[in-house]
Amino acid sequence: MEKVSINTLNGYGTTISAVIHQPADFDASKQYSAVVVSHPGGGVKEQAAGLYAKKLAEHGLLAIAFDASFQGESTGLPRQLENPHIRTEDVNAVVDYLTTLPYVDDARIGAMGICAGAGYTANAAINDRRINAVGTVSAVNIGQMFRNGWENTVEDADALPYVEHGSGARSSDAKSDELAILPLAPMREEDAPNEELREAWEYYHTPRAQHPNAPGFMTARSLPQIITYDAYHKAEAFLTQPLQIVAGTEAGSKWMSDDLLARAASSDKKMHVIEGANHMSLYDKEPFVNEAVTVLAEFFQSRL
């Protein structure tokens, strides 16, 4: 395992903090396939992304988990900005970095993500032909989620108040030293609308997986960019890479995995559904995570 810093060329001057997980028999004189692993919205590389990267490395793959710009140990102000376009560009920036490593085969770079990280990964692959295979776990298209709700029960136009709230937050931010924030997961157990999202609170705010760099909220000024963002934009034309989707049968978010499967242009696309798992189960619960990793490892090994 090696911790690295990646200077981005995203125009914001951020430096990404990342950890490279190497297979047990790693030899820097050889070349390896590599997988970029993106964390959920509100998460950091020490949580689900790091767990998946570690387990992929145990299957013989080189995997790199990283903190998004403005989050975790990566640089950038304001802190906890969740601009989806920059989150997507971060994936591309990590691919940039991998192409500079002599032990990475440029023709064998893949990417995967968990939750919103999966949506950002799909968007990055749509935009970047250096990503040769795509994996998703509990995929969330963050724009869809904020527009249409966790279970796709809200119409697009009904999300207009979020745009108005985010627009107002930009004005209040300009007049104050304290930025307006908005939860990405319930900040209190009693705020959770259902058991699945109660688990999101538990994951981020109890010893189950809490981390000091993952406060569980974003800047409210992120909302206007998120509401109008579609992580799967033009997937029907440009997401042609092999695609492996993993989702749980009990996940309220599964409809976003179904949507990605339907929209992707790839002729090599599959969904593996894990019986009994909800959205959060696939973050850290065994044997669900082990099943997901086995599927993804076999996919990346055969496609890269």
C-alpha positions as YAML, in Angstrom:
chain: A
units: angstrom
residues:
- id: 1
  name: MET
  ca: [0.00, 0.00, 0.00]
- id: 2
  name: GLU
  ca: [1.39, 3.40, -1.00]
- id: 3
  name: LYS
  ca: [-0.02, 6.84, -0.27]
- id: 4
  name: VAL
  ca: [0.39, 9.34, -3.10]
- id: 5
  name: SER
  ca: [-0.55, 12.93, -4.01]
- id: 6
  name: ILE
  ca: [-1.89, 13.73, -7.47]
- id: 7
  name: ASN
  ca: [-1.70, 17.23, -8.89]
- id: 8
  name: THR
  ca: [-4.82, 17.78, -10.99]
- id: 9
  name: LEU
  ca: [-5.17, 19.85, -14.13]
- id: 10
  name: ASN
  ca: [-8.85, 20.57, -13.46]
- id: 11
  name: GLY
  ca: [-8.38, 24.33, -13.37]
- id: 12
  name: TYR
  ca: [-9.06, 24.50, -9.63]
- id: 13
  name: GLY
  ca: [-5.49, 23.62, -8.62]
- id: 14
  name: THR
  ca: [-6.47, 20.80, -6.29]
- id: 15
  name: THR
  ca: [-4.20, 17.99, -5.19]
- id: 16
  name: ILE
  ca: [-5.83, 14.60, -4.76]
- id: 17
  name: SER
  ca: [-4.82, 12.32, -1.90]
- id: 18
  name: ALA
  ca: [-4.89, 8.65, -2.87]
- id: 19
  name: VAL
  ca: [-3.77, 5.23, -1.71]
- id: 20
  name: ILE
  ca: [-2.50, 2.59, -4.14]
- id: 21
  name: HIS
  ca: [-3.27, -0.97, -3.07]
- id: 22
  name: GLN
  ca: [-0.88, -3.43, -4.67]
- id: 23
  name: PRO
  ca: [-1.26, -7.19, -5.05]
- id: 24
  name: ALA
  ca: [0.77, -9.33, -2.67]
- id: 25
  name: ASP
  ca: [3.30, -10.31, -5.35]
- id: 26
  name: PHE
  ca: [3.72, -6.75, -6.64]
- id: 27
  name: ASP
  ca: [6.86, -6.21, -8.71]
- id: 28
  name: ALA
  ca: [7.48, -2.66, -9.93]
- id: 29
  name: SER
  ca: [9.46, -3.98, -12.90]
- id: 30
  name: LYS
  ca: [6.28, -5.56, -14.32]
- id: 31
  name: GLN
  ca: [3.13, -4.00, -15.75]
- id: 32
  name: TYR
  ca: [-0.31, -4.37, -14.20]
- id: 33
  name: SER
  ca: [-3.92, -3.63, -14.96]
- id: 34
  name: ALA
  ca: [-5.25, -0.95, -12.59]
- id: 35
  name: VAL
  ca: [-8.66, 0.03, -11.23]
- id: 36
  name: VAL
  ca: [-9.65, 3.51, -10.00]
- id: 37
  name: VAL
  ca: [-12.09, 3.28, -7.06]
- id: 38
  name: SER
  ca: [-14.35, 6.27, -6.27]
- id: 39
  name: HIS
  ca: [-16.00, 6.80, -2.89]
- id: 40
  name: PRO
  ca: [-19.68, 7.58, -2.17]
- id: 41
  name: GLY
  ca: [-20.93, 11.13, -1.76]
- id: 42
  name: GLY
  ca: [-19.88, 12.19, 1.72]
- id: 43
  name: GLY
  ca: [-17.36, 9.37, 2.04]
- id: 44
  name: VAL
  ca: [-13.57, 9.16, 2.02]
- id: 45
  name: LYS
  ca: [-10.99, 6.69, 0.76]
- id: 46
  name: GLU
  ca: [-10.61, 5.10, 4.19]
- id: 47
  name: GLN
  ca: [-14.19, 3.78, 4.05]
- id: 48
  name: ALA
  ca: [-15.96, 1.74, 1.34]
- id: 49
  name: ALA
  ca: [-13.64, 2.77, -1.51]
- id: 50
  name: GLY
  ca: [-10.57, 1.71, 0.43]
- id: 51
  name: LEU
  ca: [-12.21, -1.58, 1.39]
- id: 52
  name: TYR
  ca: [-12.99, -2.42, -2.23]
- id: 53
  name: ALA
  ca: [-9.53, -1.35, -3.39]
- id: 54
  name: LYS
  ca: [-7.90, -3.54, -0.74]
- id: 55
  name: LYS
  ca: [-10.01, -6.55, -1.66]
- id: 56
  name: LEU
  ca: [-9.43, -6.07, -5.40]
- id: 57
  name: ALA
  ca: [-5.70, -6.06, -4.67]
- id: 58
  name: GLU
  ca: [-6.13, -9.35, -2.82]
- id: 59
  name: HIS
  ca: [-7.49, -10.70, -6.10]
- id: 60
  name: GLY
  ca: [-4.31, -9.64, -7.90]
- id: 61
  name: LEU
  ca: [-5.39, -6.25, -9.24]
- id: 62
  name: LEU
  ca: [-3.70, -2.93, -8.59]
- id: 63
  name: ALA
  ca: [-6.35, -0.56, -7.23]
- id: 64
  name: ILE
  ca: [-6.24, 3.10, -6.24]
- id: 65
  name: ALA
  ca: [-8.77, 4.71, -3.87]
- id: 66
  name: PHE
  ca: [-8.79, 8.50, -3.57]
- id: 67
  name: ASP
  ca: [-10.43, 11.44, -1.85]
- id: 68
  name: ALA
  ca: [-12.42, 13.79, -4.07]
- id: 69
  name: SER
  ca: [-11.16, 17.33, -4.53]
- id: 70
  name: PHE
  ca: [-12.32, 19.58, -1.65]
- id: 71
  name: GLN
  ca: [-12.87, 16.51, 0.54]
- id: 72
  name: GLY
  ca: [-10.94, 14.15, 2.83]
- id: 73
  name: GLU
  ca: [-7.19, 14.69, 2.63]
- id: 74
  name: SER
  ca: [-7.39, 16.26, -0.82]
- id: 75
  name: THR
  ca: [-6.95, 20.01, -1.11]
- id: 76
  name: GLY
  ca: [-9.36, 22.69, -2.25]
- id: 77
  name: LEU
  ca: [-11.73, 25.31, -0.88]
- id: 78
  name: PRO
  ca: [-14.52, 25.44, 0.05]
- id: 79
  name: ARG
  ca: [-14.38, 22.21, 2.01]
- id: 80
  name: GLN
  ca: [-17.05, 19.60, 1.28]
- id: 81
  name: LEU
  ca: [-17.90, 21.03, -2.12]
- id: 82
  name: GLU
  ca: [-19.76, 18.31, -4.06]
- id: 83
  name: ASN
  ca: [-19.63, 19.69, -7.58]
- id: 84
  name: PRO
  ca: [-20.46, 16.66, -9.77]
- id: 85
  name: HIS
  ca: [-18.49, 17.93, -12.75]
- id: 86
  name: ILE
  ca: [-15.34, 18.19, -10.62]
- id: 87
  name: ARG
  ca: [-16.05, 14.80, -9.02]
- id: 88
  name: THR
  ca: [-16.16, 13.33, -12.52]
- id: 89
  name: GLU
  ca: [-12.98, 15.15, -13.52]
- id: 90
  name: ASP
  ca: [-11.27, 13.72, -10.41]
- id: 91
  name: VAL
  ca: [-11.71, 10.22, -11.82]
- id: 92
  name: ASN
  ca: [-10.10, 11.35, -15.06]
- id: 93
  name: ALA
  ca: [-7.29, 13.00, -13.09]
- id: 94
  name: VAL
  ca: [-6.48, 9.75, -11.31]
- id: 95
  name: VAL
  ca: [-6.37, 8.04, -14.71]
- id: 96
  name: ASP
  ca: [-3.94, 10.80, -15.80]
- id: 97
  name: TYR
  ca: [-1.73, 9.83, -12.88]
- id: 98
  name: LEU
  ca: [-1.88, 6.11, -13.60]
- id: 99
  name: THR
  ca: [-0.61, 6.71, -17.13]
- id: 100
  name: THR
  ca: [2.60, 8.14, -15.62]
- id: 101
  name: LEU
  ca: [3.39, 4.99, -13.64]
- id: 102
  name: PRO
  ca: [5.75, 2.59, -15.45]
- id: 103
  name: TYR
  ca: [4.17, -0.43, -13.74]
- id: 104
  name: VAL
  ca: [0.65, 0.37, -15.03]
- id: 105
  name: ASP
  ca: [-0.38, -0.78, -18.50]
- id: 106
  name: ASP
  ca: [-2.18, 2.22, -20.04]
- id: 107
  name: ALA
  ca: [-4.31, -0.12, -22.14]
- id: 108
  name: ARG
  ca: [-5.61, -1.94, -19.05]
- id: 109
  name: ILE
  ca: [-7.10, 0.78, -16.85]
- id: 110
  name: GLY
  ca: [-10.57, 0.31, -15.42]
- id: 111
  name: ALA
  ca: [-12.71, 2.24, -12.96]
- id: 112
  name: MET
  ca: [-15.42, 1.49, -10.43]
- id: 113
  name: GLY
  ca: [-17.30, 3.39, -7.77]
- id: 114
  name: ILE
  ca: [-19.75, 2.99, -4.94]
- id: 115
  name: CYS
  ca: [-23.00, 4.99, -4.63]
- id: 116
  name: ALA
  ca: [-22.49, 8.47, -6.13]
- id: 117
  name: GLY
  ca: [-18.91, 7.42, -6.91]
- id: 118
  name: ALA
  ca: [-20.39, 4.85, -9.29]
- id: 119
  name: GLY
  ca: [-22.36, 7.53, -11.12]
- id: 120
  name: TYR
  ca: [-19.30, 9.73, -11.38]
- id: 121
  name: THR
  ca: [-17.32, 6.74, -12.68]
- id: 122
  name: ALA
  ca: [-19.90, 6.08, -15.40]
- id: 123
  name: ASN
  ca: [-19.78, 9.74, -16.42]
- id: 124
  name: ALA
  ca: [-15.99, 9.71, -16.47]
- id: 125
  name: ALA
  ca: [-16.01, 6.64, -18.73]
- id: 126
  name: ILE
  ca: [-18.48, 8.32, -21.10]
- id: 127
  name: ASN
  ca: [-15.96, 11.17, -21.41]
- id: 128
  name: ASP
  ca: [-12.67, 9.23, -21.27]
- id: 129
  name: ARG
  ca: [-11.72, 6.39, -23.62]
- id: 130
  name: ARG
  ca: [-8.71, 5.49, -21.47]
- id: 131
  name: ILE
  ca: [-11.16, 3.82, -19.07]
- id: 132
  name: ASN
  ca: [-11.49, 0.37, -20.60]
- id: 133
  name: ALA
  ca: [-13.94, -1.29, -18.21]
- id: 134
  name: VAL
  ca: [-16.52, 0.07, -15.73]
- id: 135
  name: GLY
  ca: [-17.86, -1.40, -12.50]
- id: 136
  name: THR
  ca: [-20.55, -0.01, -10.19]
- id: 137
  name: VAL
  ca: [-21.77, -0.91, -6.71]
- id: 138
  name: SER
  ca: [-25.09, 0.46, -5.37]
- id: 139
  name: ALA
  ca: [-24.95, 3.03, -8.17]
- id: 140
  name: VAL
  ca: [-26.43, 6.46, -7.57]
- id: 141
  name: ASN
  ca: [-26.85, 9.06, -10.29]
- id: 142
  name: ILE
  ca: [-26.68, 11.95, -7.83]
- id: 143
  name: GLY
  ca: [-28.68, 14.27, -10.07]
- id: 144
  name: GLN
  ca: [-31.46, 11.72, -10.40]
- id: 145
  name: MET
  ca: [-31.46, 11.05, -6.66]
- id: 146
  name: PHE
  ca: [-31.87, 14.73, -5.76]
- id: 147
  name: ARG
  ca: [-34.43, 15.31, -8.53]
- id: 148
  name: ASN
  ca: [-36.48, 12.15, -8.17]
- id: 149
  name: GLY
  ca: [-35.93, 10.93, -4.62]
- id: 150
  name: TRP
  ca: [-34.36, 7.80, -3.17]
- id: 151
  name: GLU
  ca: [-37.04, 5.56, -4.68]
- id: 152
  name: ASN
  ca: [-37.85, 7.55, -7.84]
- id: 153
  name: THR
  ca: [-41.15, 8.91, -6.57]
- id: 154
  name: VAL
  ca: [-40.66, 12.64, -7.30]
- id: 155
  name: GLU
  ca: [-41.07, 14.46, -10.62]
- id: 156
  name: ASP
  ca: [-38.16, 16.50, -11.98]
- id: 157
  name: ALA
  ca: [-40.00, 19.82, -11.77]
- id: 158
  name: ASP
  ca: [-40.79, 19.25, -8.11]
- id: 159
  name: ALA
  ca: [-37.08, 19.53, -7.35]
- id: 160
  name: LEU
  ca: [-37.03, 23.21, -8.33]
- id: 161
  name: PRO
  ca: [-37.02, 24.28, -4.64]
- id: 162
  name: TYR
  ca: [-33.63, 22.58, -4.30]
- id: 163
  name: VAL
  ca: [-32.25, 24.76, -7.09]
- id: 164
  name: GLU
  ca: [-33.74, 27.81, -5.38]
- id: 165
  name: HIS
  ca: [-32.28, 26.75, -2.03]
- id: 166
  name: GLY
  ca: [-28.84, 26.26, -3.56]
- id: 167
  name: SER
  ca: [-29.05, 29.59, -5.35]
- id: 168
  name: GLY
  ca: [-29.92, 31.29, -2.08]
- id: 169
  name: ALA
  ca: [-27.04, 29.52, -0.37]
- id: 170
  name: ARG
  ca: [-24.61, 31.01, -2.87]
- id: 171
  name: SER
  ca: [-25.85, 34.49, -1.93]
- id: 172
  name: SER
  ca: [-25.64, 33.80, 1.80]
- id: 173
  name: ASP
  ca: [-22.16, 32.30, 1.35]
- id: 174
  name: ALA
  ca: [-21.03, 35.49, -0.35]
- id: 175
  name: LYS
  ca: [-22.14, 37.52, 2.68]
- id: 176
  name: SER
  ca: [-20.86, 35.25, 5.45]
- id: 177
  name: ASP
  ca: [-17.72, 33.43, 6.54]
- id: 178
  name: GLU
  ca: [-19.81, 30.37, 7.40]
- id: 179
  name: LEU
  ca: [-21.00, 28.36, 4.40]
- id: 180
  name: ALA
  ca: [-24.46, 26.82, 4.25]
- id: 181
  name: ILE
  ca: [-24.44, 23.01, 4.36]
- id: 182
  name: LEU
  ca: [-26.82, 20.18, 3.50]
- id: 183
  name: PRO
  ca: [-26.72, 16.55, 4.71]
- id: 184
  name: LEU
  ca: [-25.70, 13.86, 2.22]
- id: 185
  name: ALA
  ca: [-26.82, 11.23, 4.73]
- id: 186
  name: PRO
  ca: [-29.02, 11.70, 7.81]
- id: 187
  name: MET
  ca: [-27.03, 13.58, 10.44]
- id: 188
  name: ARG
  ca: [-29.18, 12.13, 13.25]
- id: 189
  name: GLU
  ca: [-30.81, 8.72, 13.54]
- id: 190
  name: GLU
  ca: [-34.24, 10.29, 14.02]
- id: 191
  name: ASP
  ca: [-33.88, 12.15, 10.70]
- id: 192
  name: ALA
  ca: [-33.80, 8.92, 8.68]
- id: 193
  name: PRO
  ca: [-37.04, 8.34, 6.71]
- id: 194
  name: ASN
  ca: [-36.57, 4.57, 6.49]
- id: 195
  name: GLU
  ca: [-34.37, 1.72, 7.73]
- id: 196
  name: GLU
  ca: [-32.07, 1.78, 4.73]
- id: 197
  name: LEU
  ca: [-31.23, 5.44, 5.24]
- id: 198
  name: ARG
  ca: [-31.01, 4.88, 8.99]
- id: 199
  name: GLU
  ca: [-28.12, 2.59, 8.05]
- id: 200
  name: ALA
  ca: [-26.57, 5.50, 6.17]
- id: 201
  name: TRP
  ca: [-26.62, 7.49, 9.41]
- id: 202
  name: GLU
  ca: [-25.15, 4.50, 11.23]
- id: 203
  name: TYR
  ca: [-22.40, 4.07, 8.66]
- id: 204
  name: TYR
  ca: [-21.21, 7.68, 8.75]
- id: 205
  name: HIS
  ca: [-21.91, 8.63, 12.36]
- id: 206
  name: THR
  ca: [-21.22, 5.58, 14.54]
- id: 207
  name: PRO
  ca: [-18.18, 3.34, 15.06]
- id: 208
  name: ARG
  ca: [-19.45, 1.14, 12.23]
- id: 209
  name: ALA
  ca: [-17.44, 3.23, 9.74]
- id: 210
  name: GLN
  ca: [-17.27, 6.86, 10.89]
- id: 211
  name: HIS
  ca: [-14.15, 8.80, 9.97]
- id: 212
  name: PRO
  ca: [-13.11, 12.33, 11.02]
- id: 213
  name: ASN
  ca: [-12.67, 13.34, 7.37]
- id: 214
  name: ALA
  ca: [-16.22, 12.29, 6.43]
- id: 215
  name: PRO
  ca: [-18.64, 14.69, 8.15]
- id: 216
  name: GLY
  ca: [-21.63, 13.49, 6.10]
- id: 217
  name: PHE
  ca: [-22.66, 16.82, 4.59]
- id: 218
  name: MET
  ca: [-21.89, 18.97, 1.56]
- id: 219
  name: THR
  ca: [-22.02, 22.67, 0.81]
- id: 220
  name: ALA
  ca: [-25.57, 23.73, -0.05]
- id: 221
  name: ARG
  ca: [-24.15, 25.75, -2.95]
- id: 222
  name: SER
  ca: [-23.54, 22.39, -4.68]
- id: 223
  name: LEU
  ca: [-27.29, 21.88, -5.23]
- id: 224
  name: PRO
  ca: [-27.79, 23.82, -8.50]
- id: 225
  name: GLN
  ca: [-25.02, 21.83, -10.20]
- id: 226
  name: ILE
  ca: [-26.30, 18.52, -8.80]
- id: 227
  name: ILE
  ca: [-29.98, 18.97, -9.68]
- id: 228
  name: THR
  ca: [-29.23, 19.61, -13.36]
- id: 229
  name: TYR
  ca: [-26.54, 16.90, -13.61]
- id: 230
  name: ASP
  ca: [-27.07, 13.52, -15.26]
- id: 231
  name: ALA
  ca: [-24.23, 11.09, -14.60]
- id: 232
  name: TYR
  ca: [-25.50, 8.94, -17.47]
- id: 233
  name: HIS
  ca: [-25.76, 11.76, -20.01]
- id: 234
  name: LYS
  ca: [-25.17, 10.35, -23.52]
- id: 235
  name: ALA
  ca: [-24.53, 6.85, -22.15]
- id: 236
  name: GLU
  ca: [-26.75, 5.64, -25.00]
- id: 237
  name: ALA
  ca: [-24.06, 6.76, -27.46]
- id: 238
  name: PHE
  ca: [-20.74, 6.80, -25.65]
- id: 239
  name: LEU
  ca: [-20.74, 4.33, -22.75]
- id: 240
  name: THR
  ca: [-19.50, 1.47, -24.90]
- id: 241
  name: GLN
  ca: [-16.95, -0.06, -22.52]
- id: 242
  name: PRO
  ca: [-17.66, -3.40, -20.79]
- id: 243
  name: LEU
  ca: [-19.92, -2.71, -17.80]
- id: 244
  name: GLN
  ca: [-20.51, -4.73, -14.64]
- id: 245
  name: ILE
  ca: [-23.22, -3.45, -12.31]
- id: 246
  name: VAL
  ca: [-23.73, -4.77, -8.78]
- id: 247
  name: ALA
  ca: [-26.82, -3.96, -6.71]
- id: 248
  name: GLY
  ca: [-28.82, -5.43, -3.85]
- id: 249
  name: THR
  ca: [-32.34, -6.82, -4.14]
- id: 250
  name: GLU
  ca: [-33.48, -4.67, -1.22]
- id: 251
  name: ALA
  ca: [-31.88, -1.40, -2.33]
- id: 252
  name: GLY
  ca: [-34.23, 1.54, -2.72]
- id: 253
  name: SER
  ca: [-31.62, 2.94, -5.09]
- id: 254
  name: LYS
  ca: [-31.64, -0.10, -7.42]
- id: 255
  name: TRP
  ca: [-33.67, 1.77, -10.03]
- id: 256
  name: MET
  ca: [-30.58, 3.87, -10.80]
- id: 257
  name: SER
  ca: [-28.58, 0.70, -11.52]
- id: 258
  name: ASP
  ca: [-31.44, -0.52, -13.73]
- id: 259
  name: ASP
  ca: [-31.40, 2.81, -15.57]
- id: 260
  name: LEU
  ca: [-27.67, 2.61, -16.20]
- id: 261
  name: LEU
  ca: [-28.01, -0.94, -17.53]
- id: 262
  name: ALA
  ca: [-30.80, 0.14, -19.88]
- id: 263
  name: ARG
  ca: [-29.08, 3.28, -21.13]
- id: 264
  name: ALA
  ca: [-25.47, 2.12, -21.62]
- id: 265
  name: ALA
  ca: [-24.53, 1.52, -25.25]
- id: 266
  name: SER
  ca: [-22.15, -1.29, -24.30]
- id: 267
  name: SER
  ca: [-22.74, -4.65, -25.95]
- id: 268
  name: ASP
  ca: [-21.00, -6.23, -22.94]
- id: 269
  name: LYS
  ca: [-23.06, -5.19, -19.93]
- id: 270
  name: LYS
  ca: [-24.36, -7.21, -17.01]
- id: 271
  name: MET
  ca: [-26.01, -6.72, -13.64]
- id: 272
  name: HIS
  ca: [-25.29, -8.95, -10.67]
- id: 273
  name: VAL
  ca: [-28.00, -8.70, -8.03]
- id: 274
  name: ILE
  ca: [-27.10, -9.73, -4.48]
- id: 275
  name: GLU
  ca: [-29.97, -11.37, -2.65]
- id: 276
  name: GLY
  ca: [-30.96, -9.71, 0.62]
- id: 277
  name: ALA
  ca: [-28.57, -6.76, 0.33]
- id: 278
  name: ASN
  ca: [-29.75, -3.17, 0.53]
- id: 279
  name: HIS
  ca: [-27.84, -0.11, -0.64]
- id: 280
  name: MET
  ca: [-25.71, 0.22, 2.50]
- id: 281
  name: SER
  ca: [-25.06, -3.53, 2.86]
- id: 282
  name: LEU
  ca: [-22.67, -3.32, -0.07]
- id: 283
  name: TYR
  ca: [-20.51, -0.71, 1.67]
- id: 284
  name: ASP
  ca: [-19.07, -2.96, 4.34]
- id: 285
  name: LYS
  ca: [-21.15, -6.00, 5.26]
- id: 286
  name: GLU
  ca: [-19.83, -9.47, 4.64]
- id: 287
  name: PRO
  ca: [-20.62, -11.74, 2.85]
- id: 288
  name: PHE
  ca: [-22.28, -9.10, 0.60]
- id: 289
  name: VAL
  ca: [-19.04, -7.20, -0.04]
- id: 290
  name: ASN
  ca: [-17.12, -10.40, -0.71]
- id: 291
  name: GLU
  ca: [-19.69, -11.47, -3.29]
- id: 292
  name: ALA
  ca: [-19.54, -8.07, -4.97]
- id: 293
  name: VAL
  ca: [-15.73, -8.07, -5.03]
- id: 294
  name: THR
  ca: [-15.58, -11.59, -6.46]
- id: 295
  name: VAL
  ca: [-17.86, -10.55, -9.33]
- id: 296
  name: LEU
  ca: [-15.94, -7.32, -9.96]
- id: 297
  name: ALA
  ca: [-12.51, -8.92, -9.71]
- id: 298
  name: GLU
  ca: [-13.43, -11.58, -12.26]
- id: 299
  name: PHE
  ca: [-14.89, -8.88, -14.50]
- id: 300
  name: PHE
  ca: [-11.82, -6.64, -14.42]
- id: 301
  name: GLN
  ca: [-9.41, -9.56, -14.77]
- id: 302
  name: SER
  ca: [-11.20, -10.74, -17.90]
- id: 303
  name: ARG
  ca: [-11.79, -7.32, -19.48]
- id: 304
  name: LEU
  ca: [-8.49, -5.57, -18.78]
...
